[in-house]
């Protein structure tokens, strides 16, 4: 399993979860210190880990790290997790263009780069999977998180399209949809929705959700009920279900109320 943004937060909890389950984990991040402590924690438990510095906006680096991991695993990539992401909250007009671009570059560009570079390895591994970190912000555009929200709508589209397109290569593509999670990402933010909904999920909740989503390979979930999107936590499940059945005006009104705009 190869994961980006693994040094902290959801990525770290997920790396530890898969390592504990016996996976050889490839953990990549821009944060070398965080990676070193993660590697120490995993190897102390007798599990296998390969780490490397990776900025997901650098496609050449992505290609190199994936080739290195392929060599370390003996030519197998069961799961790619595109996790690295950033969130900048606040009024849209207060953020300079560089900030908006950076958010798109990392959150969308990083997923495209990882998925593209991993393709040869996913293709040669039977039943390979790609997990993208989407968000409940892709259910309805979020005030004060407009560009972040837009980046997650893009991740949603990529996931849905590639899940259809790559069926012929036996590659499954799925997205995780957590609501706000307690991590460095949300530590200092205060928006209408973080205040009204709270920040309740833990990184472990999301790691457990990712693990569960990737392990269910039954015919029912793979073929008949083919599930692409995995909300994490009850509020996210209710919101994504509600948005599918409520009329557009009501969905907007609920989101307006939650965002306190
Ligand atoms: N925290 C939340 O509320 C929440 C909710 C839904 C979805 N998500 C998504 O989950 C993912 C992980 O979020 P988190 O809460 O763990 O964030 P976090 O800030 O705690 O950790 C993000 C990790 O990504 C790394 N990173 C940042 N930019 C990078 C880059 N350019 N290249 C490689 N690594 C980079 C950081 O160094 C850090 O280790 C993100 O995609 C985020 O959008 C988070």
mmCIF file of C-alpha atoms and ligand atoms in Angstrom:
data_model
loop_
_atom_site.group_PDB
_atom_site.id
_atom_site.type_symbol
_atom_site.label_atom_id
_atom_site.label_comp_id
_atom_site.label_asym_id
_atom_site.label_seq_id
_atom_site.Cartn_x
_atom_site.Cartn_y
_atom_site.Cartn_z
ATOM 1 C CA UNK A 1 0.000 0.000 0.000
ATOM 2 C CA UNK A 2 1.415 3.360 -1.084
ATOM 3 C CA UNK A 3 0.139 6.458 0.729
ATOM 4 C CA UNK A 4 0.851 10.171 0.298
ATOM 5 C CA UNK A 5 0.722 12.668 3.151
ATOM 6 C CA UNK A 6 1.581 9.836 5.542
ATOM 7 C CA UNK A 7 3.610 11.728 8.149
ATOM 8 C CA UNK A 8 0.640 13.094 10.090
ATOM 9 C CA UNK A 9 -3.112 13.031 10.581
ATOM 10 C CA UNK A 10 -5.286 10.653 8.583
ATOM 11 C CA UNK A 11 -2.338 9.473 6.480
ATOM 12 C CA UNK A 12 -0.327 8.454 9.521
ATOM 13 C CA UNK A 13 -3.233 6.660 11.220
ATOM 14 C CA UNK A 14 -3.942 4.849 7.933
ATOM 15 C CA UNK A 15 -0.308 3.826 7.432
ATOM 16 C CA UNK A 16 -0.251 2.378 10.959
ATOM 17 C CA UNK A 17 -3.570 0.577 10.416
ATOM 18 C CA UNK A 18 -2.430 -1.135 7.207
ATOM 19 C CA UNK A 19 1.010 -1.953 8.646
ATOM 20 C CA UNK A 20 -0.654 -3.612 11.650
ATOM 21 C CA UNK A 21 -2.726 -5.689 9.220
ATOM 22 C CA UNK A 22 0.441 -7.006 7.558
ATOM 23 C CA UNK A 23 0.727 -4.710 4.544
ATOM 24 C CA UNK A 24 4.113 -3.494 3.345
ATOM 25 C CA UNK A 25 3.441 0.248 3.593
ATOM 26 C CA UNK A 26 5.041 2.879 1.380
ATOM 27 C CA UNK A 27 4.719 6.113 3.343
ATOM 28 C CA UNK A 28 5.495 9.399 1.586
ATOM 29 C CA UNK A 29 5.332 13.044 2.609
ATOM 30 C CA UNK A 30 7.170 16.362 2.479
ATOM 31 C CA UNK A 31 7.725 16.086 6.244
ATOM 32 C CA UNK A 32 10.893 14.007 6.720
ATOM 33 C CA UNK A 33 10.863 14.177 10.520
ATOM 34 C CA UNK A 34 7.296 12.891 10.674
ATOM 35 C CA UNK A 35 8.179 10.081 8.271
ATOM 36 C CA UNK A 36 11.182 9.036 10.357
ATOM 37 C CA UNK A 37 9.092 8.736 13.522
ATOM 38 C CA UNK A 38 6.375 6.839 11.609
ATOM 39 C CA UNK A 39 8.947 4.391 10.208
ATOM 40 C CA UNK A 40 10.317 3.850 13.712
ATOM 41 C CA UNK A 41 6.833 3.163 15.081
ATOM 42 C CA UNK A 42 6.010 0.681 12.309
ATOM 43 C CA UNK A 43 9.299 -1.220 12.408
ATOM 44 C CA UNK A 44 9.134 -1.428 16.215
ATOM 45 C CA UNK A 45 5.945 -3.441 15.734
ATOM 46 C CA UNK A 46 7.740 -5.791 13.349
ATOM 47 C CA UNK A 47 5.929 -4.540 10.226
ATOM 48 C CA UNK A 48 7.365 -3.501 6.888
ATOM 49 C CA UNK A 49 7.663 0.101 5.764
ATOM 50 C CA UNK A 50 9.399 2.058 3.026
ATOM 51 C CA UNK A 51 9.482 5.835 3.290
ATOM 52 C CA UNK A 52 10.546 8.679 1.047
ATOM 53 C CA UNK A 53 10.249 12.406 0.596
ATOM 54 C CA UNK A 54 7.510 13.230 -1.875
ATOM 55 C CA UNK A 55 5.843 16.464 -2.804
ATOM 56 C CA UNK A 56 2.703 15.401 -4.652
ATOM 57 C CA UNK A 57 2.920 18.433 -6.934
ATOM 58 C CA UNK A 58 6.227 17.122 -8.333
ATOM 59 C CA UNK A 59 5.266 14.501 -10.911
ATOM 60 C CA UNK A 60 8.845 13.357 -11.593
ATOM 61 C CA UNK A 61 9.344 12.710 -7.885
ATOM 62 C CA UNK A 62 6.053 10.792 -7.810
ATOM 63 C CA UNK A 63 7.186 8.588 -10.710
ATOM 64 C CA UNK A 64 10.542 7.913 -9.008
ATOM 65 C CA UNK A 65 9.031 7.085 -5.581
ATOM 66 C CA UNK A 66 6.516 4.670 -7.124
ATOM 67 C CA UNK A 67 9.241 2.922 -9.118
ATOM 68 C CA UNK A 68 11.331 2.587 -5.937
ATOM 69 C CA UNK A 69 8.370 1.158 -4.044
ATOM 70 C CA UNK A 70 7.664 -1.289 -6.850
ATOM 71 C CA UNK A 71 11.214 -2.536 -6.530
ATOM 72 C CA UNK A 72 10.944 -2.789 -2.741
ATOM 73 C CA UNK A 73 7.717 -4.820 -2.909
ATOM 74 C CA UNK A 74 8.861 -7.121 -5.675
ATOM 75 C CA UNK A 75 6.454 -5.645 -8.215
ATOM 76 C CA UNK A 76 3.112 -5.341 -6.534
ATOM 77 C CA UNK A 77 0.812 -2.420 -5.681
ATOM 78 C CA UNK A 78 -2.467 -3.492 -4.129
ATOM 79 C CA UNK A 79 -3.607 -0.095 -2.891
ATOM 80 C CA UNK A 80 -2.712 3.506 -3.717
ATOM 81 C CA UNK A 81 -4.057 6.058 -1.237
ATOM 82 C CA UNK A 82 -4.065 9.648 -2.497
ATOM 83 C CA UNK A 83 -4.287 11.316 0.884
ATOM 84 C CA UNK A 84 -2.027 14.416 0.869
ATOM 85 C CA UNK A 85 -4.080 17.582 0.976
ATOM 86 C CA UNK A 86 -4.316 21.070 2.423
ATOM 87 C CA UNK A 87 -7.219 23.238 3.512
ATOM 88 C CA UNK A 88 -7.269 27.016 3.637
ATOM 89 C CA UNK A 89 -10.383 28.510 5.202
ATOM 90 C CA UNK A 90 -11.709 32.043 5.046
ATOM 91 C CA UNK A 91 -13.469 34.520 2.808
ATOM 92 C CA UNK A 92 -12.713 33.686 -0.848
ATOM 93 C CA UNK A 93 -11.744 37.266 -1.712
ATOM 94 C CA UNK A 94 -9.202 37.502 1.124
ATOM 95 C CA UNK A 95 -6.975 34.773 -0.296
ATOM 96 C CA UNK A 96 -4.400 35.661 -2.935
ATOM 97 C CA UNK A 97 -4.478 33.685 -6.165
ATOM 98 C CA UNK A 98 -1.323 31.751 -5.127
ATOM 99 C CA UNK A 99 -3.216 30.253 -2.185
ATOM 100 C CA UNK A 100 -6.140 29.125 -4.357
ATOM 101 C CA UNK A 101 -3.736 27.660 -6.927
ATOM 102 C CA UNK A 102 -1.714 25.813 -4.297
ATOM 103 C CA UNK A 103 -4.849 24.200 -2.874
ATOM 104 C CA UNK A 104 -5.871 22.985 -6.340
ATOM 105 C CA UNK A 105 -2.308 21.891 -7.194
ATOM 106 C CA UNK A 106 -1.981 19.694 -4.121
ATOM 107 C CA UNK A 107 -5.562 18.462 -3.672
ATOM 108 C CA UNK A 108 -6.364 17.828 -7.330
ATOM 109 C CA UNK A 109 -2.979 17.817 -9.083
ATOM 110 C CA UNK A 110 -1.587 15.448 -6.455
ATOM 111 C CA UNK A 111 -4.382 12.927 -6.998
ATOM 112 C CA UNK A 112 -3.989 13.075 -10.788
ATOM 113 C CA UNK A 113 -0.206 12.716 -10.537
ATOM 114 C CA UNK A 114 -0.314 9.793 -8.090
ATOM 115 C CA UNK A 115 -2.996 7.927 -9.991
ATOM 116 C CA UNK A 116 -1.281 8.404 -13.342
ATOM 117 C CA UNK A 117 2.175 7.427 -12.099
ATOM 118 C CA UNK A 118 0.826 4.381 -10.257
ATOM 119 C CA UNK A 119 -1.131 3.041 -13.245
ATOM 120 C CA UNK A 120 1.483 0.537 -14.554
ATOM 121 C CA UNK A 121 1.865 -0.988 -11.073
ATOM 122 C CA UNK A 122 -1.876 -1.067 -10.352
ATOM 123 C CA UNK A 123 -2.521 -2.644 -13.735
ATOM 124 C CA UNK A 124 -0.137 -5.518 -13.139
ATOM 125 C CA UNK A 125 -1.531 -6.234 -9.651
ATOM 126 C CA UNK A 126 -4.699 -8.327 -9.560
ATOM 127 C CA UNK A 127 -7.656 -6.509 -7.919
ATOM 128 C CA UNK A 128 -5.746 -3.274 -7.274
ATOM 129 C CA UNK A 129 -7.501 -0.302 -5.678
ATOM 130 C CA UNK A 130 -7.126 3.472 -5.582
ATOM 131 C CA UNK A 131 -8.499 5.315 -2.558
ATOM 132 C CA UNK A 132 -8.954 9.068 -2.852
ATOM 133 C CA UNK A 133 -9.513 11.319 0.139
ATOM 134 C CA UNK A 134 -12.609 13.237 -0.829
ATOM 135 C CA UNK A 135 -14.707 15.051 1.780
ATOM 136 C CA UNK A 136 -18.229 15.880 2.863
ATOM 137 C CA UNK A 137 -17.362 19.283 1.308
ATOM 138 C CA UNK A 138 -18.071 17.613 -2.047
ATOM 139 C CA UNK A 139 -21.753 17.100 -1.186
ATOM 140 C CA UNK A 140 -22.558 20.814 -1.531
ATOM 141 C CA UNK A 141 -20.197 23.782 -2.023
ATOM 142 C CA UNK A 142 -19.016 25.029 1.368
ATOM 143 C CA UNK A 143 -18.955 28.731 2.225
ATOM 144 C CA UNK A 144 -15.530 29.888 3.522
ATOM 145 C CA UNK A 145 -14.055 26.728 2.000
ATOM 146 C CA UNK A 146 -14.943 27.436 -1.629
ATOM 147 C CA UNK A 147 -11.714 26.373 -3.317
ATOM 148 C CA UNK A 148 -11.155 23.447 -0.940
ATOM 149 C CA UNK A 149 -14.706 22.341 -1.636
ATOM 150 C CA UNK A 150 -14.150 22.736 -5.393
ATOM 151 C CA UNK A 151 -10.977 20.633 -5.148
ATOM 152 C CA UNK A 152 -12.936 17.816 -3.489
ATOM 153 C CA UNK A 153 -15.676 18.016 -6.157
ATOM 154 C CA UNK A 154 -12.852 17.454 -8.651
ATOM 155 C CA UNK A 155 -11.621 14.444 -6.662
ATOM 156 C CA UNK A 156 -15.189 13.113 -6.667
ATOM 157 C CA UNK A 157 -15.385 13.438 -10.467
ATOM 158 C CA UNK A 158 -12.005 11.812 -11.006
ATOM 159 C CA UNK A 159 -12.976 8.919 -8.755
ATOM 160 C CA UNK A 160 -16.303 8.278 -10.461
ATOM 161 C CA UNK A 161 -14.818 8.522 -13.966
ATOM 162 C CA UNK A 162 -11.795 6.313 -13.305
ATOM 163 C CA UNK A 163 -13.841 3.730 -11.452
ATOM 164 C CA UNK A 164 -15.784 3.285 -14.706
ATOM 165 C CA UNK A 165 -12.806 3.683 -17.037
ATOM 166 C CA UNK A 166 -10.424 1.356 -15.213
ATOM 167 C CA UNK A 167 -12.863 -1.506 -14.654
ATOM 168 C CA UNK A 168 -11.327 -2.977 -17.819
ATOM 169 C CA UNK A 169 -7.946 -2.998 -16.072
ATOM 170 C CA UNK A 170 -9.417 -4.623 -12.949
ATOM 171 C CA UNK A 171 -8.681 -1.467 -10.912
ATOM 172 C CA UNK A 172 -11.267 -0.267 -8.442
ATOM 173 C CA UNK A 173 -11.356 3.455 -7.568
ATOM 174 C CA UNK A 174 -13.158 4.696 -4.478
ATOM 175 C CA UNK A 175 -13.459 7.855 -2.398
ATOM 176 C CA UNK A 176 -13.692 8.443 1.335
ATOM 177 C CA UNK A 177 -16.038 11.202 2.508
ATOM 178 C CA UNK A 178 -15.286 12.224 6.088
ATOM 179 C CA UNK A 179 -16.843 15.282 7.679
ATOM 180 C CA UNK A 180 -14.453 17.397 9.779
ATOM 181 C CA UNK A 181 -11.669 15.369 11.410
ATOM 182 C CA UNK A 182 -9.510 16.300 14.395
ATOM 183 C CA UNK A 183 -6.090 16.809 12.792
ATOM 184 C CA UNK A 184 -3.582 19.593 12.189
ATOM 185 C CA UNK A 185 -5.682 20.529 9.160
ATOM 186 C CA UNK A 186 -8.621 21.639 11.257
ATOM 187 C CA UNK A 187 -6.746 22.662 14.422
ATOM 188 C CA UNK A 188 -6.984 26.394 13.826
ATOM 189 C CA UNK A 189 -10.006 26.818 11.644
ATOM 190 C CA UNK A 190 -13.303 28.341 12.563
ATOM 191 C CA UNK A 191 -15.980 28.567 9.882
ATOM 192 C CA UNK A 192 -19.772 28.564 10.007
ATOM 193 C CA UNK A 193 -19.875 24.816 9.364
ATOM 194 C CA UNK A 194 -17.041 23.810 11.700
ATOM 195 C CA UNK A 195 -18.854 25.757 14.420
ATOM 196 C CA UNK A 196 -22.321 24.364 13.686
ATOM 197 C CA UNK A 197 -21.283 20.752 13.037
ATOM 198 C CA UNK A 198 -18.229 20.507 15.286
ATOM 199 C CA UNK A 199 -15.020 18.605 14.576
ATOM 200 C CA UNK A 200 -15.841 15.167 15.891
ATOM 201 C CA UNK A 201 -14.188 12.441 13.856
ATOM 202 C CA UNK A 202 -10.761 11.119 14.798
ATOM 203 C CA UNK A 203 -8.029 10.178 12.338
ATOM 204 C CA UNK A 204 -8.489 6.597 13.571
ATOM 205 C CA UNK A 205 -12.168 6.687 12.490
ATOM 206 C CA UNK A 206 -11.078 7.547 8.964
ATOM 207 C CA UNK A 207 -8.231 4.997 8.917
ATOM 208 C CA UNK A 208 -10.687 2.305 10.052
ATOM 209 C CA UNK A 209 -13.158 3.437 7.365
ATOM 210 C CA UNK A 210 -10.505 3.234 4.634
ATOM 211 C CA UNK A 211 -9.380 -0.189 5.788
ATOM 212 C CA UNK A 212 -12.948 -1.523 5.871
ATOM 213 C CA UNK A 213 -13.794 -0.076 2.445
ATOM 214 C CA UNK A 214 -10.777 -1.753 0.843
ATOM 215 C CA UNK A 215 -11.297 -5.152 2.457
ATOM 216 C CA UNK A 216 -14.873 -5.822 1.345
ATOM 217 C CA UNK A 217 -14.365 -7.516 -2.027
ATOM 218 C CA UNK A 218 -17.600 -9.519 -1.986
ATOM 219 C CA UNK A 219 -19.512 -9.940 -5.237
ATOM 220 C CA UNK A 220 -22.440 -8.017 -3.787
ATOM 221 C CA UNK A 221 -20.441 -4.842 -3.149
ATOM 222 C CA UNK A 222 -18.216 -5.236 -6.190
ATOM 223 C CA UNK A 223 -20.884 -5.902 -8.793
ATOM 224 C CA UNK A 224 -24.514 -5.444 -7.777
ATOM 225 C CA UNK A 225 -24.217 -2.594 -5.271
ATOM 226 C CA UNK A 226 -20.898 -1.336 -6.614
ATOM 227 C CA UNK A 227 -20.037 1.311 -4.061
ATOM 228 C CA UNK A 228 -17.735 4.176 -5.021
ATOM 229 C CA UNK A 229 -18.295 6.698 -2.239
ATOM 230 C CA UNK A 230 -17.773 5.944 1.435
ATOM 231 C CA UNK A 231 -19.044 8.559 3.905
ATOM 232 C CA UNK A 232 -17.263 8.336 7.268
ATOM 233 C CA UNK A 233 -19.358 8.877 10.409
ATOM 234 C CA UNK A 234 -23.109 9.200 10.867
ATOM 235 C CA UNK A 235 -23.516 12.936 10.022
ATOM 236 C CA UNK A 236 -21.653 12.477 6.729
ATOM 237 C CA UNK A 237 -23.774 9.400 5.896
ATOM 238 C CA UNK A 238 -26.996 11.300 6.646
ATOM 239 C CA UNK A 239 -25.916 14.378 4.709
ATOM 240 C CA UNK A 240 -24.913 12.461 1.596
ATOM 241 C CA UNK A 241 -28.117 10.405 1.711
ATOM 242 C CA UNK A 242 -30.250 13.506 2.377
ATOM 243 C CA UNK A 243 -28.696 15.464 -0.488
ATOM 244 C CA UNK A 244 -29.622 12.686 -2.906
ATOM 245 C CA UNK A 245 -33.314 12.873 -2.064
ATOM 246 C CA UNK A 246 -33.956 16.476 -1.038
ATOM 247 C CA UNK A 247 -34.914 19.088 -3.661
ATOM 248 C CA UNK A 248 -32.166 21.547 -4.655
ATOM 249 C CA UNK A 249 -33.764 24.479 -2.798
ATOM 250 C CA UNK A 250 -33.867 22.495 0.447
ATOM 251 C CA UNK A 251 -30.269 21.270 0.123
ATOM 252 C CA UNK A 252 -29.187 24.888 -0.390
ATOM 253 C CA UNK A 253 -31.242 26.077 2.589
ATOM 254 C CA UNK A 254 -29.744 23.401 4.873
ATOM 255 C CA UNK A 255 -26.216 24.295 3.765
ATOM 256 C CA UNK A 256 -26.935 28.017 4.217
ATOM 257 C CA UNK A 257 -28.157 27.344 7.739
ATOM 258 C CA UNK A 258 -25.166 25.129 8.599
ATOM 259 C CA UNK A 259 -22.723 27.705 7.216
ATOM 260 C CA UNK A 260 -24.505 30.496 9.096
ATOM 261 C CA UNK A 261 -24.298 32.829 6.097
HETATM 262 N N1 LIG B 1 -9.186 16.911 8.549
HETATM 263 C C1 LIG B 1 -10.401 16.945 7.995
HETATM 264 O O1 LIG B 1 -11.352 17.503 8.541
HETATM 265 C C2 LIG B 1 -10.649 16.244 6.674
HETATM 266 C C3 LIG B 1 -11.966 15.978 6.300
HETATM 267 C C4 LIG B 1 -12.205 15.374 5.077
HETATM 268 C C5 LIG B 1 -11.150 15.044 4.248
HETATM 269 N N2 LIG B 1 -9.874 15.320 4.641
HETATM 270 C C6 LIG B 1 -8.795 15.014 3.709
HETATM 271 O O2 LIG B 1 -7.942 14.032 4.270
HETATM 272 C C7 LIG B 1 -6.606 14.220 3.802
HETATM 273 C C8 LIG B 1 -5.642 14.259 4.979
HETATM 274 O O3 LIG B 1 -6.030 15.317 5.844
HETATM 275 P P1 LIG B 1 -5.488 15.453 7.349
HETATM 276 O O4 LIG B 1 -6.633 15.964 8.147
HETATM 277 O O5 LIG B 1 -4.806 14.214 7.759
HETATM 278 O O6 LIG B 1 -4.436 16.641 7.142
HETATM 279 P P2 LIG B 1 -3.081 16.945 7.975
HETATM 280 O O7 LIG B 1 -2.805 18.376 7.696
HETATM 281 O O8 LIG B 1 -3.211 16.485 9.372
HETATM 282 O O9 LIG B 1 -1.996 16.028 7.245
HETATM 283 C C9 LIG B 1 -1.710 16.211 5.896
HETATM 284 C C10 LIG B 1 -0.365 15.574 5.566
HETATM 285 O O10 LIG B 1 -0.124 15.826 4.175
HETATM 286 C C11 LIG B 1 1.200 16.318 4.022
HETATM 287 N N3 LIG B 1 1.286 17.182 2.840
HETATM 288 C C12 LIG B 1 0.822 18.448 2.686
HETATM 289 N N4 LIG B 1 1.156 18.914 1.475
HETATM 290 C C13 LIG B 1 1.824 17.910 0.843
HETATM 291 C C14 LIG B 1 2.415 17.782 -0.437
HETATM 292 N N5 LIG B 1 2.403 18.803 -1.318
HETATM 293 N N6 LIG B 1 3.008 16.604 -0.770
HETATM 294 C C15 LIG B 1 3.034 15.576 0.125
HETATM 295 N N7 LIG B 1 2.514 15.650 1.353
HETATM 296 C C16 LIG B 1 1.910 16.805 1.708
HETATM 297 C C17 LIG B 1 1.496 17.068 5.311
HETATM 298 O O11 LIG B 1 2.894 17.203 5.520
HETATM 299 C C18 LIG B 1 0.798 16.191 6.339
HETATM 300 O O12 LIG B 1 1.650 15.180 6.817
HETATM 301 C C19 LIG B 1 -6.631 15.490 2.952
HETATM 302 O O13 LIG B 1 -6.761 15.170 1.590
HETATM 303 C C20 LIG B 1 -7.881 16.192 3.436
HETATM 304 O O14 LIG B 1 -8.421 17.085 2.473
HETATM 305 C C21 LIG B 1 -9.603 15.884 5.844
#
